[in-house]
Amino acid sequence: MNFRLYSENDRNFPLPPEPASTINVVRTIEISASNEVENIYFDKLLEPFEITFHYPSYAIGQIDENLLAVYEFNRVTNTWVLVGGNVNPFGNLVTVDVQKTGTYGLFYDPSFKYNPGEVFSGVVFSPNPFSPNGDGIYDETNISFYLTKEATVTIEIYNIDGYRVKILKKRFAFTAEDTPDKKPRRVTGLVWDGKDNMGHVVPYGIYVARFTVTFSQAAGQRTIRVNKAVAVIK
């Protein structure tokens, strides 16, 4: 088994979707197995793989570094799709867990919105809508958002009849080094592949994602609940 992680900053990729703009930091993950005849390349990783992007200070100027995010390049559609990423502006780093091989780029997107006074804000599904039909084009949606502290995020996805079809859950561990200025940080790591809890692809339509965010505050626990819509199409 062969593994490669290499830079493709000089390759002529298409521009990211507006209003995002590139800062010319691109990485490609490649995994292959070879025999005497050919190399066989793999699209999926057996478990999430962490990529860290370093960006030079001169590449960003005076922009808000919390508006940086990692995008995945879809070779079928020749477009970039938002994945997310955990930004550490003090180390000029963006870290993201990915589950597929391919090419990933670091972009600045001023359309991101977050609330500096809230623990949880700025939810984005990307792409939205998405089409989990197995054709390799937008088969899953990446879920990213901003957090200011360690929290457990549970996402319950309901159809229009109010039936819960899917549950996603992840603990996001923060340290003092992650948020020394207490500003929100965009994180990722939750992906919905359009399947229900039984592993079946859900019917197309509008779904409501109910976010439950639990975190420690003072001597107890606090919970925030937020609803967002996501669309599944053919």
Short mmCIF file of C-alpha atoms in Angstrom, two decimals:
data_model
loop_
_atom_site.label_atom_id
_atom_site.label_comp_id
_atom_site.label_asym_id
_atom_site.label_seq_id
_atom_site.Cartn_x
_atom_site.Cartn_y
_atom_site.Cartn_z
CA MET A 1 0.00 0.00 0.00
CA ASN A 2 1.41 3.39 -1.02
CA PHE A 3 0.46 6.69 0.61
CA ARG A 4 1.23 10.20 -0.66
CA LEU A 5 0.34 13.66 0.64
CA TYR A 6 1.74 16.37 -1.59
CA SER A 7 1.34 20.02 -2.49
CA GLU A 8 -0.35 21.16 -5.68
CA ASN A 9 -0.11 24.91 -5.17
CA ASP A 10 1.12 25.44 -8.73
CA ARG A 11 -1.61 23.46 -10.48
CA ASN A 12 -4.20 25.45 -12.41
CA PHE A 13 -7.42 24.57 -10.56
CA PRO A 14 -10.74 26.35 -11.17
CA LEU A 15 -11.64 29.16 -8.79
CA PRO A 16 -13.70 28.40 -5.68
CA PRO A 17 -17.38 29.43 -5.63
CA GLU A 18 -17.93 33.14 -5.07
CA PRO A 19 -17.37 34.96 -2.80
CA ALA A 20 -14.60 32.59 -1.65
CA SER A 21 -11.06 33.31 -2.82
CA THR A 22 -7.93 31.21 -2.91
CA ILE A 23 -4.80 31.75 -0.83
CA ASN A 24 -2.91 29.18 -2.93
CA VAL A 25 -2.61 26.34 -0.41
CA VAL A 26 -3.63 22.99 -1.96
CA ARG A 27 -2.90 19.41 -0.87
CA THR A 28 -3.65 16.04 -2.48
CA ILE A 29 -4.03 12.70 -0.67
CA GLU A 30 -3.30 9.64 -2.78
CA ILE A 31 -3.45 5.97 -1.72
CA SER A 32 -2.65 3.15 -4.11
CA ALA A 33 -1.71 -0.51 -4.22
CA SER A 34 0.48 -1.85 -6.98
CA ASN A 35 1.20 -5.17 -8.60
CA GLU A 36 3.40 -6.09 -11.54
CA VAL A 37 0.89 -4.68 -14.02
CA GLU A 38 -0.74 -1.55 -12.63
CA ASN A 39 -1.39 0.82 -9.75
CA ILE A 40 -4.84 0.63 -8.16
CA TYR A 41 -6.05 3.87 -6.56
CA PHE A 42 -8.51 4.09 -3.66
CA ASP A 43 -11.18 6.75 -3.14
CA LYS A 44 -12.13 6.03 0.48
CA LEU A 45 -10.03 6.02 3.63
CA LEU A 46 -10.53 3.26 6.20
CA GLU A 47 -10.79 5.89 8.94
CA PRO A 48 -10.75 9.71 9.06
CA PHE A 49 -7.38 11.23 8.25
CA GLU A 50 -6.24 14.57 9.66
CA ILE A 51 -4.70 17.11 7.29
CA THR A 52 -3.07 20.29 8.57
CA PHE A 53 -2.70 23.29 6.27
CA HIS A 54 -0.14 25.96 7.08
CA TYR A 55 -0.67 29.37 5.55
CA PRO A 56 1.91 32.19 5.53
CA SER A 57 0.91 35.49 7.13
CA TYR A 58 1.66 37.41 3.93
CA ALA A 59 -0.98 35.35 2.07
CA ILE A 60 -3.88 36.60 4.21
CA GLY A 61 -3.08 40.22 4.99
CA GLN A 62 -5.64 41.74 7.36
CA ILE A 63 -8.50 39.29 6.77
CA ASP A 64 -10.37 37.51 9.56
CA GLU A 65 -8.60 34.15 9.75
CA ASN A 66 -11.72 32.54 11.21
CA LEU A 67 -13.21 32.86 7.73
CA LEU A 68 -10.66 30.40 6.32
CA ALA A 69 -11.92 26.92 5.49
CA VAL A 70 -10.91 23.77 3.64
CA TYR A 71 -12.69 22.81 0.42
CA GLU A 72 -12.63 19.48 -1.42
CA PHE A 73 -12.16 19.43 -5.19
CA ASN A 74 -14.82 17.36 -6.97
CA ARG A 75 -13.14 16.04 -10.11
CA VAL A 76 -16.45 15.00 -11.67
CA THR A 77 -18.06 18.45 -11.52
CA ASN A 78 -14.75 20.37 -11.60
CA THR A 79 -15.86 22.42 -8.58
CA TRP A 80 -14.89 22.97 -4.95
CA VAL A 81 -17.14 21.87 -2.05
CA LEU A 82 -16.84 23.21 1.49
CA VAL A 83 -15.54 20.76 4.11
CA GLY A 84 -14.69 23.13 6.99
CA GLY A 85 -11.70 22.94 9.30
CA ASN A 86 -10.47 24.02 12.71
CA VAL A 87 -8.56 27.31 12.44
CA ASN A 88 -5.67 28.15 14.76
CA PRO A 89 -4.71 31.72 13.78
CA PHE A 90 -1.89 31.82 16.33
CA GLY A 91 -0.09 29.00 14.56
CA ASN A 92 -1.34 29.90 11.06
CA LEU A 93 -2.87 26.42 10.83
CA VAL A 94 -6.14 24.90 9.65
CA THR A 95 -6.78 21.26 10.56
CA VAL A 96 -9.49 19.07 9.07
CA ASP A 97 -10.49 15.40 9.21
CA VAL A 98 -11.21 13.91 5.78
CA GLN A 99 -12.66 10.53 4.84
CA LYS A 100 -11.74 10.44 1.16
CA THR A 101 -8.64 10.69 -0.94
CA GLY A 102 -8.46 13.59 -3.36
CA THR A 103 -7.48 17.23 -3.49
CA TYR A 104 -8.20 19.79 -0.77
CA GLY A 105 -7.63 23.54 -0.84
CA LEU A 106 -7.62 26.29 1.76
CA PHE A 107 -9.79 29.30 0.88
CA TYR A 108 -11.04 32.52 2.42
CA ASP A 109 -14.82 32.89 2.39
CA PRO A 110 -16.31 36.19 3.63
CA SER A 111 -19.84 34.75 3.37
CA PHE A 112 -19.32 32.75 6.58
CA LYS A 113 -21.26 34.17 9.50
CA TYR A 114 -20.63 33.58 13.17
CA ASN A 115 -21.75 35.18 16.41
CA PRO A 116 -18.79 36.13 18.64
CA GLY A 117 -21.07 36.05 21.68
CA GLU A 118 -22.38 32.51 21.16
CA VAL A 119 -20.78 29.14 21.90
CA PHE A 120 -22.35 27.66 18.74
CA SER A 121 -23.16 29.48 15.48
CA GLY A 122 -22.64 29.62 11.72
CA VAL A 123 -23.96 26.21 10.64
CA VAL A 124 -23.33 25.34 6.98
CA PHE A 125 -24.33 22.23 5.01
CA SER A 126 -22.16 21.85 1.92
CA PRO A 127 -23.44 21.09 -0.60
CA ASN A 128 -27.07 21.89 0.08
CA PRO A 129 -29.00 20.40 -1.64
CA PHE A 130 -27.11 17.14 -2.18
CA SER A 131 -27.94 13.95 -4.08
CA PRO A 132 -26.93 10.62 -2.47
CA ASN A 133 -27.53 8.53 -5.60
CA GLY A 134 -24.06 7.00 -5.90
CA ASP A 135 -22.98 8.83 -9.04
CA GLY A 136 -20.04 10.51 -7.33
CA ILE A 137 -21.56 13.99 -7.66
CA TYR A 138 -22.53 15.58 -4.34
CA ASP A 139 -23.34 12.22 -2.74
CA GLU A 140 -22.91 13.55 0.79
CA THR A 141 -23.05 16.83 2.66
CA ASN A 142 -20.36 18.17 4.98
CA ILE A 143 -21.60 19.86 8.15
CA SER A 144 -19.47 22.60 9.68
CA PHE A 145 -20.04 25.32 12.27
CA TYR A 146 -18.33 27.57 14.80
CA LEU A 147 -17.61 26.73 18.44
CA THR A 148 -15.90 28.71 21.18
CA LYS A 149 -15.35 25.84 23.61
CA GLU A 150 -15.37 22.08 24.02
CA ALA A 151 -18.82 20.66 23.34
CA THR A 152 -20.77 17.59 22.30
CA VAL A 153 -22.81 18.16 19.15
CA THR A 154 -25.72 15.85 18.35
CA ILE A 155 -27.62 16.19 15.07
CA GLU A 156 -31.03 14.57 14.74
CA ILE A 157 -32.37 14.64 11.19
CA TYR A 158 -36.15 14.58 10.69
CA ASN A 159 -38.29 14.25 7.58
CA ILE A 160 -41.26 16.55 6.93
CA ASP A 161 -43.55 14.13 8.80
CA GLY A 162 -41.51 14.58 11.95
CA TYR A 163 -39.95 11.11 11.84
CA ARG A 164 -36.33 10.94 12.94
CA VAL A 165 -34.28 9.25 10.23
CA LYS A 166 -30.69 9.80 11.35
CA ILE A 167 -28.56 10.68 14.37
CA LEU A 168 -25.01 12.04 14.15
CA LYS A 169 -22.90 12.82 17.20
CA LYS A 170 -19.37 13.99 17.94
CA ARG A 171 -17.40 15.40 20.84
CA PHE A 172 -15.25 18.41 19.92
CA ALA A 173 -12.35 18.74 22.36
CA PHE A 174 -10.84 22.21 22.70
CA THR A 175 -7.82 23.30 24.70
CA ALA A 176 -6.76 26.74 25.86
CA GLU A 177 -4.34 26.81 22.92
CA ASP A 178 -7.20 26.31 20.47
CA THR A 179 -9.14 29.39 21.55
CA PRO A 180 -6.83 31.63 23.60
CA ASP A 181 -8.73 34.72 22.43
CA LYS A 182 -12.14 33.07 23.05
CA LYS A 183 -13.18 33.72 19.45
CA PRO A 184 -15.33 31.16 17.60
CA ARG A 185 -13.45 28.57 15.56
CA ARG A 186 -14.92 26.83 12.53
CA VAL A 187 -14.88 23.06 13.00
CA THR A 188 -15.93 20.09 10.91
CA GLY A 189 -16.03 16.33 11.16
CA LEU A 190 -19.71 15.53 10.66
CA VAL A 191 -20.86 14.16 7.33
CA TRP A 192 -24.32 12.95 6.29
CA ASP A 193 -24.32 10.50 3.41
CA GLY A 194 -28.09 10.72 2.92
CA LYS A 195 -28.74 7.38 4.61
CA ASP A 196 -31.01 6.66 7.55
CA ASN A 197 -30.09 4.77 10.72
CA MET A 198 -30.79 1.48 8.90
CA GLY A 199 -28.36 2.29 6.10
CA HIS A 200 -31.01 3.06 3.47
CA VAL A 201 -30.89 6.17 1.29
CA VAL A 202 -33.67 8.52 2.36
CA PRO A 203 -36.32 9.76 -0.12
CA TYR A 204 -35.68 13.11 -1.70
CA GLY A 205 -37.21 16.12 0.03
CA ILE A 206 -36.60 18.71 2.74
CA TYR A 207 -35.21 17.55 6.08
CA VAL A 208 -34.80 19.39 9.37
CA ALA A 209 -31.54 18.95 11.25
CA ARG A 210 -31.93 19.59 14.97
CA PHE A 211 -28.60 20.47 16.59
CA THR A 212 -28.21 19.87 20.32
CA VAL A 213 -25.00 21.36 21.70
CA THR A 214 -24.00 20.47 25.26
CA PHE A 215 -21.08 22.11 27.05
CA SER A 216 -19.83 22.91 30.54
CA GLN A 217 -20.50 26.31 32.01
CA ALA A 218 -19.72 27.39 35.56
CA ALA A 219 -20.64 24.44 37.79
CA GLY A 220 -23.04 22.74 35.44
CA GLN A 221 -24.04 21.82 31.90
CA ARG A 222 -25.75 24.03 29.35
CA THR A 223 -27.59 22.97 26.21
CA ILE A 224 -28.26 24.94 23.01
CA ARG A 225 -30.71 23.79 20.33
CA VAL A 226 -30.76 25.03 16.75
CA ASN A 227 -32.72 23.83 13.69
CA LYS A 228 -31.45 23.99 10.10
CA ALA A 229 -32.91 22.73 6.83
CA VAL A 230 -31.13 20.50 4.33
CA ALA A 231 -32.47 19.22 1.01
CA VAL A 232 -31.99 15.79 -0.58
CA ILE A 233 -32.55 15.65 -4.34
CA LYS A 234 -32.39 12.93 -6.99
#
